[in-house]
C-alpha positions as a printed Julia matrix, in Angstrom:
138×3 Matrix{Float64}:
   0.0     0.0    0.0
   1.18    3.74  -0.86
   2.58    5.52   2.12
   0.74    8.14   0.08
  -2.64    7.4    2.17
  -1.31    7.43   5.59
   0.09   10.92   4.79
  -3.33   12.38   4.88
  -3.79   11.43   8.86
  -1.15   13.83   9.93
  -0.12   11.82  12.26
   3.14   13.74  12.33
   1.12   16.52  13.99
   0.55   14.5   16.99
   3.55   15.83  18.5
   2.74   14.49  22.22
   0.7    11.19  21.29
   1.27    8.41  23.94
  -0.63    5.74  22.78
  -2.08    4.28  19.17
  -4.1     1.4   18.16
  -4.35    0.46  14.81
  -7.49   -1.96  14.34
  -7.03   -4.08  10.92
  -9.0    -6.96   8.67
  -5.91   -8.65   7.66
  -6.39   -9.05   3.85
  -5.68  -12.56   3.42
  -8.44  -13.52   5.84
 -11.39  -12.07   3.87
 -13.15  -13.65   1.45
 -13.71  -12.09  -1.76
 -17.36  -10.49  -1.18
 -15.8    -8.53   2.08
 -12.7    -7.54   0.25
 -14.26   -6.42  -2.58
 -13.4    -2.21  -3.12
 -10.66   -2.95  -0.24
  -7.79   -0.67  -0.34
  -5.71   -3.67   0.92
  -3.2    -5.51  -1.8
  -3.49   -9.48  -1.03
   0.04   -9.56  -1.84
   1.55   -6.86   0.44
   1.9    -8.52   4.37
  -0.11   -6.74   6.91
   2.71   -5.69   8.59
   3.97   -3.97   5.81
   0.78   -1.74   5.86
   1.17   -1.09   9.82
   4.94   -0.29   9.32
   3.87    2.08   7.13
   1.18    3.57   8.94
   3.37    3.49  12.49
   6.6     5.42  10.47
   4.36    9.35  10.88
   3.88    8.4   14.17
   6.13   10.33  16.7
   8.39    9.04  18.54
   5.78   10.13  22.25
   4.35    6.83  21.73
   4.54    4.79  24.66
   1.66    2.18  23.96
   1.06    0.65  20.9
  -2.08   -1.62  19.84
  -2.98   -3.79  17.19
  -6.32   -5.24  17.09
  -6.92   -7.73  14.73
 -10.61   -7.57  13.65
 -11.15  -10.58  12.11
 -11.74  -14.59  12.46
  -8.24  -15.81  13.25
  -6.34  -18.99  14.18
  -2.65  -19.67  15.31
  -1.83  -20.36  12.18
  -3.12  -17.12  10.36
  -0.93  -15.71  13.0
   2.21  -17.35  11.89
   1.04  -16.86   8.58
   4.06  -15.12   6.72
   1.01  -13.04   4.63
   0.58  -11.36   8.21
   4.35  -10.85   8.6
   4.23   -9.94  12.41
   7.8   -10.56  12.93
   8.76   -7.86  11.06
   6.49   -5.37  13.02
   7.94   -6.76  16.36
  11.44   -5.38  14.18
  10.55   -2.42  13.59
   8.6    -1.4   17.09
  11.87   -1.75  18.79
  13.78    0.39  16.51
  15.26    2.35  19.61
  15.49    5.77  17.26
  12.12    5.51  15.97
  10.06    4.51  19.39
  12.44    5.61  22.19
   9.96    5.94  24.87
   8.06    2.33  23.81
   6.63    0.67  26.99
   3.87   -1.53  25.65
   2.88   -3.38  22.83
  -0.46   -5.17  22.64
  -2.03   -7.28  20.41
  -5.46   -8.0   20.93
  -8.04  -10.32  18.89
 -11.43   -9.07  17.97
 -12.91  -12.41  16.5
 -15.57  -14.2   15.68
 -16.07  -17.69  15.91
 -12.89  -19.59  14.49
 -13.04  -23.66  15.3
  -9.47  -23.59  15.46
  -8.93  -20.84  17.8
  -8.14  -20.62  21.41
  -7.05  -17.6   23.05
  -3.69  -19.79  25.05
  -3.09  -20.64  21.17
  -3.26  -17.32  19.69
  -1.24  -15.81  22.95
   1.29  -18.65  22.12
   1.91  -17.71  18.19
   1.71  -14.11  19.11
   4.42  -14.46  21.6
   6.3   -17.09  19.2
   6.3   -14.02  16.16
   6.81  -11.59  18.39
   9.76  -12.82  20.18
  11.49   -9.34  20.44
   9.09   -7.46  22.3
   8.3   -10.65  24.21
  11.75  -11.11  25.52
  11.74   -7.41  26.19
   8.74   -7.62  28.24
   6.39   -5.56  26.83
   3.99   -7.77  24.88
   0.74   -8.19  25.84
């Protein structure tokens, strides 16, 4: 996705923001009716898209969420399409987020017969072993 459209949120304005949560449909998730006039590219890894978003943010933040608004499994969580181990990269970029205390992931699912909340905890914490063995994961 074009850093183009995160421009337009001035987030670089927020020159004392603490805290941001990004709520996302990962694209690879939907089906094609709910996808349908998306802005998403099925090809470009979700994290690329919150790396994106996250690099006008200023470097206040002290709390970051995602929320992942979808139905997801441990396995859509390790799912290289979702690419989390390259955000838990780039949130500890000490120059970019210098004051970074917390970083929470949180799922806001439906129904998924393969999901548990120990096994999504468990492949969060497995992609996001950075931030994990920091201590700020949540």
């Amino acid at each position: 996705m074009p850093l183009e459209h995160w421009r337009k949120l001035n987030l670089h304005e927020c020159h004392n923001l603490q805290s941001f949560t990004l709520s996302v449909h990962p694209p690879m998730l939907r089906t094609l009716a709910t996808a349908r006039g998306s802005p998403y590219r099925q090809d470009v890894p979700l994290s690329t898209t919150c790396i994106s978003i996250l690099s006008h943010l200023p470097p206040t933040v002290r709390a970051f969420t995602l929320a992942i608004c979808d139905e997801v499994a441990p396995a859509h969580i390790r799912n290289k399409k979702m690419g989390l181990e390259a955000l838990d990269e780039a949130l500890l970029s000490a120059e970019r987020f210098p004051s970074l205390e917390l970083v929470e992931v949180t799922l806001r699912q439906r129904y998924h017969p393969e999901a548990s909340i120990h096994g999504c905890e468990l492949a969060v914490r497995e992609v996001m072993p950075k931030c994990d063995r920091k201590g700020i994961l949540k």
